[in-house]
Short mmCIF file of C-alpha atoms in Angstrom, two decimals:
data_model
loop_
_atom_site.label_atom_id
_atom_site.label_comp_id
_atom_site.label_asym_id
_atom_site.label_seq_id
_atom_site.Cartn_x
_atom_site.Cartn_y
_atom_site.Cartn_z
CA UNK U 128 57.39 120.11 109.13
CA UNK U 129 60.23 117.61 109.08
CA UNK U 130 62.38 117.52 112.23
CA UNK U 131 65.33 115.70 113.73
CA UNK U 132 64.83 114.73 117.38
CA UNK U 133 67.72 113.88 119.68
CA UNK U 134 66.13 112.22 122.69
CA UNK U 135 67.67 110.94 125.92
CA UNK U 136 67.06 107.18 126.14
CA UNK U 137 67.73 105.34 129.38
CA UNK U 138 66.14 101.92 129.93
CA UNK U 139 66.02 102.24 133.73
CA UNK U 140 67.43 104.14 136.69
CA UNK U 141 70.45 101.84 136.99
CA UNK U 142 71.61 101.89 133.37
CA UNK U 143 73.58 104.57 131.58
CA UNK U 144 71.60 106.59 129.09
CA UNK U 145 72.49 108.15 125.75
CA UNK U 146 71.09 110.55 123.16
CA UNK U 147 69.33 108.76 120.28
CA UNK U 148 68.45 110.47 116.99
CA UNK U 149 64.99 110.07 115.42
CA UNK U 150 63.78 111.79 112.25
CA UNK U 151 60.08 112.76 112.32
CA UNK U 152 58.17 113.77 109.21
CA UNK U 153 54.90 115.54 108.44
CA UNK U 154 54.58 117.22 111.83
CA UNK U 155 51.70 119.69 111.96
CA UNK U 156 52.60 123.13 113.38
CA UNK U 157 49.34 122.94 115.36
CA UNK U 158 50.37 119.81 117.23
CA UNK U 159 51.46 120.07 120.84
CA UNK U 160 54.95 118.85 121.63
CA UNK U 161 53.52 115.79 123.39
CA UNK U 162 51.34 114.94 120.36
CA UNK U 163 54.48 115.07 118.24
CA UNK U 164 56.18 112.62 120.66
CA UNK U 165 53.02 110.43 120.49
CA UNK U 166 53.38 110.39 116.71
CA UNK U 167 57.03 109.38 117.03
CA UNK U 168 56.13 106.65 119.51
CA UNK U 169 53.55 105.17 117.14
CA UNK U 170 56.30 104.74 114.56
CA UNK U 171 58.72 103.30 117.12
CA UNK U 172 56.07 100.79 118.29
CA UNK U 173 55.34 99.73 114.69
CA UNK U 174 59.03 98.92 114.35
CA UNK U 175 58.74 96.71 117.42
CA UNK U 176 60.98 98.93 119.54
CA UNK U 177 60.51 100.42 123.02
CA UNK U 178 58.63 103.75 122.82
CA UNK U 179 60.00 106.89 124.45
CA UNK U 180 58.74 106.99 128.05
CA UNK U 181 57.56 110.42 129.23
CA UNK U 182 55.33 111.82 131.97
CA UNK U 183 51.98 113.38 131.06
CA UNK U 184 48.50 113.57 132.51
CA UNK U 185 46.05 116.46 132.02
CA UNK U 186 47.57 117.89 128.81
CA UNK U 187 45.92 121.18 129.80
CA UNK U 188 48.92 122.82 131.48
CA UNK U 189 47.61 122.41 135.02
CA UNK U 190 48.94 119.12 136.40
CA UNK U 191 52.68 119.71 136.06
CA UNK U 192 53.47 116.14 134.99
CA UNK U 193 55.14 116.77 131.62
CA UNK U 194 58.74 117.45 132.43
CA UNK U 195 60.94 117.76 129.37
CA UNK U 196 64.05 119.87 128.94
CA UNK U 197 63.80 121.00 125.31
CA UNK U 198 66.65 122.72 123.46
CA UNK U 199 68.28 123.70 126.73
CA UNK U 200 65.15 125.00 128.49
CA UNK U 201 62.60 123.49 130.85
CA UNK U 202 59.30 123.08 128.92
CA UNK U 203 61.01 124.43 125.78
CA UNK U 204 61.43 127.87 124.25
CA UNK U 205 57.96 129.28 125.01
CA UNK U 206 57.19 131.27 128.17
CA UNK U 207 54.57 130.51 130.87
CA UNK U 208 53.63 127.14 129.38
CA UNK U 209 54.21 123.50 130.22
CA UNK U 210 55.47 121.07 127.58
CA UNK U 211 51.90 119.94 126.77
CA UNK U 212 51.01 123.55 125.89
CA UNK U 213 54.11 124.04 123.75
CA UNK U 214 53.14 123.91 120.08
CA UNK U 215 55.27 122.84 117.14
CA UNK U 216 54.79 126.24 115.48
CA UNK U 217 57.49 127.43 117.90
CA UNK U 218 59.98 125.41 115.81
CA UNK U 219 61.01 125.63 112.17
CA UNK U 220 61.03 123.02 109.43
CA UNK U 221 64.36 121.17 109.49
CA UNK U 222 65.16 121.99 113.12
CA UNK U 223 67.10 119.60 115.33
CA UNK U 224 65.42 119.43 118.75
CA UNK U 225 67.24 118.17 121.83
CA UNK U 226 64.95 116.50 124.39
CA UNK U 227 66.26 115.57 127.84
CA UNK U 228 64.77 114.74 131.24
CA UNK U 229 64.85 117.33 134.07
CA UNK U 230 68.24 116.84 135.66
CA UNK U 231 68.97 117.06 139.39
CA UNK U 232 70.23 114.48 141.87
CA UNK U 233 66.97 115.00 143.78
CA UNK U 234 65.07 114.09 140.55
CA UNK U 235 66.62 110.72 139.56
CA UNK U 236 65.75 109.41 136.10
CA UNK U 237 63.34 106.46 136.20
CA UNK U 238 63.23 105.82 132.46
CA UNK U 239 63.98 107.94 129.37
CA UNK U 240 62.33 111.32 130.07
CA UNK U 241 60.55 110.30 133.29
CA UNK U 242 62.08 111.51 136.55
CA UNK U 243 61.14 110.79 140.14
CA UNK U 244 59.87 114.03 141.67
CA UNK U 245 58.67 112.46 144.93
CA UNK U 246 61.20 114.68 146.75
CA UNK U 247 58.67 117.49 146.16
CA UNK U 248 55.96 115.34 147.78
CA UNK U 249 58.15 114.78 150.84
CA UNK U 250 58.81 118.54 151.14
CA UNK U 251 55.06 119.15 150.94
CA UNK U 252 54.41 116.46 153.55
CA UNK U 253 56.94 118.13 155.86
CA UNK U 254 54.74 121.21 156.30
CA UNK U 255 52.75 122.21 153.23
CA UNK U 256 49.35 121.85 154.88
CA UNK U 257 47.07 123.26 157.61
CA UNK U 258 46.29 120.92 160.52
CA UNK U 259 42.65 121.86 160.97
CA UNK U 260 39.80 119.42 160.75
CA UNK U 261 37.51 120.96 158.15
CA UNK U 262 35.02 118.09 157.91
CA UNK U 263 31.55 119.27 158.74
CA UNK U 264 32.38 122.47 160.60
CA UNK U 265 34.08 124.64 158.01
CA UNK U 266 33.92 128.32 158.79
CA UNK U 267 32.36 130.60 156.18
CA UNK U 268 35.24 131.97 154.12
CA UNK U 269 33.73 135.45 154.15
CA UNK U 270 33.86 135.48 157.96
CA UNK U 271 37.65 135.83 157.86
CA UNK U 272 38.60 139.19 156.34
CA UNK U 273 41.80 139.02 154.29
CA UNK U 274 43.47 141.96 152.59
CA UNK U 275 43.04 141.81 148.83
CA UNK U 276 46.78 142.17 148.24
CA UNK U 277 47.56 139.22 150.55
CA UNK U 278 44.78 137.12 149.04
CA UNK U 279 46.11 137.79 145.53
CA UNK U 280 49.69 136.96 146.50
CA UNK U 281 48.61 133.77 148.28
CA UNK U 282 46.60 132.75 145.23
CA UNK U 283 49.50 133.50 142.88
CA UNK U 284 51.78 131.32 145.03
CA UNK U 285 49.17 128.57 145.10
CA UNK U 286 49.21 128.33 141.31
CA UNK U 287 52.54 126.47 141.55
CA UNK U 288 51.90 123.05 140.01
CA UNK U 289 55.10 121.48 141.35
CA UNK U 290 56.37 120.58 137.89
CA UNK U 291 60.03 121.04 138.86
CA UNK U 292 60.96 123.43 136.03
CA UNK U 293 62.54 125.71 138.66
CA UNK U 294 64.89 122.93 139.76
CA UNK U 295 65.60 121.86 136.17
CA UNK U 296 66.44 125.44 135.10
CA UNK U 297 68.50 126.45 138.10
CA UNK U 298 72.23 126.01 137.55
CA UNK U 299 72.38 124.78 141.17
CA UNK U 300 69.29 122.54 140.96
CA UNK U 301 67.74 124.56 143.79
CA UNK U 302 64.13 124.00 144.83
CA UNK U 303 63.74 127.37 146.53
CA UNK U 304 61.04 128.70 144.18
CA UNK U 305 58.85 125.64 144.76
CA UNK U 306 59.34 125.64 148.54
CA UNK U 307 58.84 129.40 148.75
CA UNK U 308 55.58 129.20 146.81
CA UNK U 309 54.26 126.48 149.10
CA UNK U 310 55.32 128.39 152.22
CA UNK U 311 53.88 131.67 150.92
CA UNK U 312 50.49 130.34 149.92
CA UNK U 313 49.81 129.48 153.57
CA UNK U 314 51.80 132.06 155.50
CA UNK U 315 50.02 134.99 153.83
CA UNK U 316 46.64 133.79 155.08
CA UNK U 317 45.37 133.85 158.70
CA UNK U 318 44.60 130.12 158.57
CA UNK U 319 48.23 129.38 157.73
CA UNK U 320 49.88 131.73 160.20
CA UNK U 321 49.25 129.41 163.17
CA UNK U 322 51.80 126.86 161.95
CA UNK U 323 53.98 129.27 159.95
CA UNK U 324 57.10 128.86 162.12
CA UNK U 325 57.17 125.05 162.06
CA UNK U 326 56.15 124.96 158.41
CA UNK U 327 59.05 127.01 157.06
CA UNK U 328 61.62 125.24 159.25
CA UNK U 329 60.41 121.75 158.40
CA UNK U 330 60.04 122.37 154.67
CA UNK U 331 63.51 123.95 154.35
CA UNK U 332 65.05 121.12 156.39
CA UNK U 333 63.40 118.56 154.13
CA UNK U 334 64.56 120.48 151.04
CA UNK U 335 68.14 120.31 152.34
CA UNK U 336 67.83 116.60 153.11
CA UNK U 337 66.66 115.86 149.58
CA UNK U 338 69.94 117.19 148.17
CA UNK U 339 68.77 120.23 146.21
CA UNK U 340 71.36 122.93 145.60
CA UNK U 341 71.57 126.41 147.13
CA UNK U 342 69.77 129.39 145.64
CA UNK U 343 72.15 132.02 144.23
CA UNK U 344 69.42 134.38 142.99
CA UNK U 345 70.09 133.95 139.25
CA UNK U 346 66.34 134.29 138.63
CA UNK U 347 66.26 131.49 136.03
CA UNK U 348 63.50 129.69 137.98
CA UNK U 349 61.13 132.66 137.76
CA UNK U 350 61.69 133.03 134.01
CA UNK U 351 61.15 129.34 133.26
CA UNK U 352 58.25 128.76 135.67
CA UNK U 353 55.14 127.91 133.61
CA UNK U 354 52.99 129.61 136.25
CA UNK U 355 55.09 132.74 136.66
CA UNK U 356 55.82 132.23 140.37
CA UNK U 357 57.66 135.34 141.52
CA UNK U 358 61.09 135.60 143.18
CA UNK U 359 59.27 137.70 145.78
CA UNK U 360 58.26 134.36 147.33
CA UNK U 361 61.92 133.39 147.79
CA UNK U 362 62.58 136.69 149.59
CA UNK U 363 59.57 135.95 151.81
CA UNK U 364 60.89 132.43 152.53
CA UNK U 365 64.34 133.83 153.41
CA UNK U 366 62.71 136.35 155.73
CA UNK U 367 60.37 133.86 157.41
CA UNK U 368 63.06 131.22 157.87
CA UNK U 369 65.38 133.72 159.59
CA UNK U 370 62.60 135.02 161.86
CA UNK U 371 61.50 131.47 162.71
CA UNK U 372 65.06 130.42 163.56
CA UNK U 373 65.49 133.43 165.82
CA UNK U 374 62.13 132.67 167.52
CA UNK U 375 63.04 129.03 168.22
CA UNK T 60 68.66 129.40 166.63
CA UNK T 61 69.07 125.62 166.81
CA UNK T 62 70.61 124.19 163.61
CA UNK T 63 70.73 127.48 161.73
CA UNK T 64 74.43 127.13 160.92
CA UNK T 65 73.80 123.81 159.14
CA UNK T 66 71.01 125.10 156.93
CA UNK T 67 71.43 125.94 153.24
CA UNK T 68 69.81 129.30 153.99
CA UNK T 69 72.47 130.06 156.63
CA UNK T 70 75.06 129.92 153.81
CA UNK T 71 72.96 132.45 151.89
CA UNK T 72 72.71 134.80 154.86
CA UNK T 73 76.44 134.60 155.58
CA UNK T 74 77.32 135.27 151.93
CA UNK T 75 74.93 138.21 151.89
CA UNK T 76 76.12 139.78 155.16
CA UNK T 77 79.84 139.33 154.43
CA UNK T 78 79.23 140.75 150.93
CA UNK T 79 77.43 143.81 152.30
CA UNK T 80 80.24 144.33 154.80
CA UNK T 81 82.77 144.27 151.94
CA UNK T 82 80.60 146.71 149.95
CA UNK T 83 80.71 149.11 152.91
CA UNK T 84 84.50 148.76 153.11
CA UNK T 85 84.80 149.31 149.35
CA UNK T 86 82.90 152.58 149.64
CA UNK T 87 85.17 153.77 152.45
CA UNK T 88 88.30 152.74 150.47
CA UNK T 89 87.05 154.55 147.39
CA UNK T 90 86.34 157.74 149.36
CA UNK T 91 89.92 157.83 150.69
CA UNK T 92 91.45 157.05 147.26
CA UNK T 93 89.30 159.71 145.62
CA UNK T 94 90.81 162.34 147.92
CA UNK T 95 94.19 161.68 146.22
CA UNK T 96 92.87 163.24 143.00
CA UNK T 97 92.37 166.70 144.46
CA UNK T 98 94.50 166.94 147.65
CA UNK T 99 97.88 165.30 148.20
CA UNK T 100 98.08 166.59 151.79
CA UNK T 101 94.62 165.46 152.81
CA UNK T 102 95.26 162.00 151.27
CA UNK T 103 98.47 161.74 153.31
CA UNK T 104 96.66 162.80 156.48
CA UNK T 105 93.81 160.31 156.09
CA UNK T 106 96.16 157.48 155.08
CA UNK T 107 98.41 158.20 158.05
CA UNK T 108 95.41 158.07 160.36
CA UNK T 109 94.18 154.78 158.87
CA UNK T 110 97.69 153.30 158.97
CA UNK T 111 98.41 154.19 162.58
CA UNK T 112 95.11 154.24 164.42
CA UNK T 113 95.07 151.30 166.85
CA UNK T 114 91.37 150.57 166.35
CA UNK T 115 91.75 150.51 162.56
CA UNK T 116 94.98 148.50 162.61
CA UNK T 117 94.25 145.89 165.26
CA UNK T 118 90.44 145.56 165.25
CA UNK T 119 88.97 146.68 161.92
CA UNK T 120 91.79 145.40 159.72
CA UNK T 121 91.66 141.81 161.07
CA UNK T 122 87.84 141.88 160.75
CA UNK T 123 88.21 143.01 157.14
CA UNK T 124 90.74 140.29 156.30
CA UNK T 125 88.49 137.72 157.96
CA UNK T 126 85.53 139.09 155.96
CA UNK T 127 87.38 138.73 152.66
CA UNK T 128 88.56 135.18 153.44
CA UNK T 129 85.14 134.18 154.79
CA UNK T 130 83.28 135.53 151.73
CA UNK T 131 85.60 133.69 149.34
CA UNK T 132 85.69 130.39 151.28
CA UNK T 133 81.91 130.39 151.71
CA UNK T 134 81.48 131.17 148.00
CA UNK T 135 83.73 128.26 147.14
CA UNK T 136 81.84 125.92 149.49
CA UNK T 137 78.53 126.99 147.91
CA UNK T 138 79.91 126.44 144.41
CA UNK T 139 81.17 122.94 145.26
CA UNK T 140 77.88 122.07 147.05
CA UNK T 141 75.88 123.25 144.07
CA UNK T 142 77.94 121.27 141.57
CA UNK T 143 77.20 118.13 143.61
CA UNK T 144 73.45 118.66 143.29
CA UNK T 145 73.50 117.79 139.56
CA UNK T 146 76.00 115.02 138.86
CA UNK T 147 74.74 114.43 135.28
CA UNK T 148 74.92 117.61 133.22
CA UNK T 149 72.56 118.52 130.40
CA UNK T 150 73.51 117.79 126.80
CA UNK T 151 72.36 121.32 126.00
CA UNK T 152 71.57 124.30 128.26
CA UNK T 153 70.53 127.81 127.30
CA UNK T 154 71.37 129.80 130.42
CA UNK T 155 71.35 133.11 128.53
CA UNK T 156 67.60 132.65 127.91
CA UNK T 157 66.73 133.00 131.57
CA UNK T 158 69.58 134.59 133.52
CA UNK T 159 72.51 136.95 133.19
CA UNK T 160 76.01 135.60 132.50
CA UNK T 161 77.39 137.23 135.63
CA UNK T 162 74.73 135.75 137.92
CA UNK T 163 75.75 132.28 136.70
CA UNK T 164 79.50 132.95 136.98
CA UNK T 165 79.98 134.75 140.29
CA UNK T 166 82.70 132.27 141.24
CA UNK T 167 84.66 133.25 138.11
CA UNK T 168 84.45 137.01 138.74
CA UNK T 169 85.19 136.28 142.42
CA UNK T 170 88.41 134.43 141.51
CA UNK T 171 89.52 137.35 139.28
CA UNK T 172 88.86 139.77 142.17
CA UNK T 173 90.74 137.52 144.60
CA UNK T 174 93.73 137.38 142.21
CA UNK T 175 93.62 141.17 142.07
CA UNK T 176 93.58 141.31 145.88
CA UNK T 177 96.77 139.21 145.93
CA UNK T 178 98.40 141.79 143.61
CA UNK T 179 96.98 144.65 145.66
CA UNK T 180 98.34 143.15 148.90
CA UNK T 181 101.72 142.63 147.20
CA UNK T 182 101.71 146.28 146.08
CA UNK T 183 100.46 147.99 149.22
CA UNK T 184 99.63 145.89 152.24
CA UNK T 185 102.78 143.74 152.54
CA UNK T 186 105.21 146.69 152.03
CA UNK T 187 103.19 148.65 154.61
CA UNK T 188 103.31 145.82 157.16
CA UNK T 189 107.06 145.37 156.48
CA UNK T 190 107.66 149.11 156.87
CA UNK T 191 105.85 149.37 160.18
CA UNK T 192 106.19 146.03 161.93
CA UNK T 193 109.39 144.47 160.51
CA UNK T 194 111.77 147.32 159.82
CA UNK T 195 110.11 149.57 162.41
CA UNK T 196 110.83 152.50 160.10
CA UNK T 197 110.16 155.99 161.45
CA UNK T 198 106.66 157.38 161.09
CA UNK T 199 106.47 159.59 158.02
CA UNK T 200 103.04 161.16 157.50
CA UNK T 201 104.00 162.41 154.01
CA UNK T 202 105.08 159.18 152.33
CA UNK T 203 101.67 157.72 151.29
CA UNK T 204 100.91 159.80 148.21
CA UNK T 205 104.37 159.23 146.65
CA UNK T 206 104.20 155.51 147.40
CA UNK T 207 100.80 155.27 145.74
CA UNK T 208 101.59 157.12 142.50
CA UNK T 209 104.80 155.07 142.18
CA UNK T 210 102.58 151.97 141.76
CA UNK T 211 100.70 153.52 138.84
CA UNK T 212 103.73 154.29 136.67
CA UNK T 213 103.58 150.94 134.84
CA UNK T 214 100.88 150.80 132.11
CA UNK T 215 100.66 147.02 132.54
CA UNK T 216 99.85 147.48 136.23
CA UNK T 217 97.18 150.08 135.45
CA UNK T 218 95.69 147.76 132.83
CA UNK T 219 95.58 144.87 135.33
CA UNK T 220 93.90 147.09 137.90
CA UNK T 221 91.36 148.31 135.35
CA UNK T 222 90.43 144.80 134.15
CA UNK T 223 90.03 143.65 137.75
CA UNK T 224 87.73 146.56 138.52
CA UNK T 225 85.58 145.71 135.49
CA UNK T 226 85.13 142.24 137.00
CA UNK T 227 84.39 143.86 140.37
CA UNK T 228 81.69 145.92 138.66
CA UNK T 229 80.14 142.77 137.17
CA UNK T 230 80.37 140.97 140.53
CA UNK T 231 78.60 143.86 142.26
CA UNK T 232 75.91 144.13 139.57
CA UNK T 233 74.57 140.77 140.71
CA UNK T 234 75.96 140.47 144.23
CA UNK T 235 74.81 143.74 145.77
CA UNK T 236 71.09 143.41 145.06
CA UNK T 237 71.28 139.64 145.52
CA UNK T 238 72.44 140.19 149.13
CA UNK T 239 69.23 142.05 149.92
CA UNK T 240 67.14 139.32 148.25
CA UNK T 241 68.96 136.71 150.37
CA UNK T 242 68.20 138.66 153.53
CA UNK T 243 64.53 138.63 152.55
CA UNK T 244 63.95 142.25 151.64
CA UNK T 245 60.35 143.23 150.97
CA UNK T 246 59.42 143.50 147.27
CA UNK T 247 58.44 147.18 147.67
CA UNK T 248 62.11 148.14 148.14
CA UNK T 249 63.43 146.07 145.21
CA UNK T 250 63.24 148.87 142.61
CA UNK T 251 65.25 151.19 144.87
CA UNK T 252 67.78 148.41 145.61
CA UNK T 253 68.20 147.75 141.87
CA UNK T 254 68.88 151.45 141.20
CA UNK T 255 71.30 151.60 144.14
CA UNK T 256 73.04 148.43 142.89
CA UNK T 257 73.47 149.73 139.34
CA UNK T 258 74.76 153.10 140.59
CA UNK T 259 77.20 151.55 143.08
CA UNK T 260 78.43 148.84 140.67
CA UNK T 261 79.24 151.44 138.03
CA UNK T 262 80.39 154.49 140.01
CA UNK T 263 82.71 152.79 142.52
CA UNK T 264 84.73 150.38 140.27
CA UNK T 265 84.95 152.86 137.40
CA UNK T 266 85.87 155.54 139.93
CA UNK T 267 88.79 153.36 141.03
CA UNK T 268 89.81 152.98 137.36
CA UNK T 269 89.62 156.76 136.94
CA UNK T 270 91.91 157.28 139.96
CA UNK T 271 94.48 154.77 138.60
CA UNK T 272 94.42 156.35 135.11
CA UNK T 273 94.63 159.87 136.59
CA UNK T 274 97.81 159.03 138.52
CA UNK T 275 99.25 157.13 135.53
CA UNK T 276 98.93 160.24 133.32
CA UNK T 277 100.20 162.53 136.10
CA UNK T 278 103.31 160.42 136.56
CA UNK T 279 104.27 160.59 132.85
#
């Protein structure tokens, strides 16, 4: 396959970026999108130029590091995959592919396609944990009965990898799907109920402080989420936040 | 309740509750208008009651006007807030791949509906207020039906009303069910809410169009 890539290039967070066009030839349809970018970078390096900077780590679809906005969609045109699991067979010979970083004021661009998603870390630090010392005296998991439905929903919420596709896809750059998944994964389980009130209040407050937009229920986040996190979690977050505010 | 008013979720709740209040009013308005199709006398009676009952005039009417203004102002604030959260736009976005056009353009359909409300107030509410509280004209319980059909003589006016109600239908298709999601409704009720939303968003606005067209043809 021969392709034309239009990639966002921005030397650093202070400078103004621009789209730069790169032709790439002999791309295998079996390559992942990141392998195709690797191939492009090898050519750029041989020319003595600065390679395209992009985030990546596991390349197995589980770490959430790769964060590209491809042809107008987070992680590209495929469903339920991260960019590293997107394969070039999803494109056609001769295509022009637009590659941009995830855009939100809470995700400032560091360089080229790399954005700073530490705002997610700060939201997690605000309440996405259980304050129980588990070293040496962990209770047997089977000793705490949990309804299968709740266990399944908590597990589904816990599959959120914090990639930020929800924010990137939302027209308002809202982080509600991420925050709701993190709140739900704990609040559905007995271990997490103890701190449920403080957790939801603190995480939503932190989300607001980071400058994410408001959720208007377009549902784009659910569609673009590589882990299929459900909007049901946002409804649960809305419910829990209101109850917690009334309680306090 | 400390700090609730400042939270982003408080804006969601207030949009949802004011929207649901307006949905309830819309249903009541439609019911009264629908009476005009089959009974001139009953329409006059109900309209006379609504136009002269002290509770309706001096308690419910101000609440309704506040509700309309609040819903629009809050929607505008949300839109401006949300635009600030992404100062650099994408070179290319494919919104249609993951969301409906109307869910992404509620502010647009809202502005069309607000423009229609200005026309509607000009047609009905201002003349009514002038009649009762400026000219202090005598109470006439039989004037409402004639006044209403007079407004639907012009085809341009009927067309404007119809287009506005199509936008109202689109606005409701997203807004009605979205209000329940914002209030945190349990997933097990979502299917019912979706059915209710689709039924309400089609029957009520197109019912209003039917009433306007019915009186247009009757007056010619």
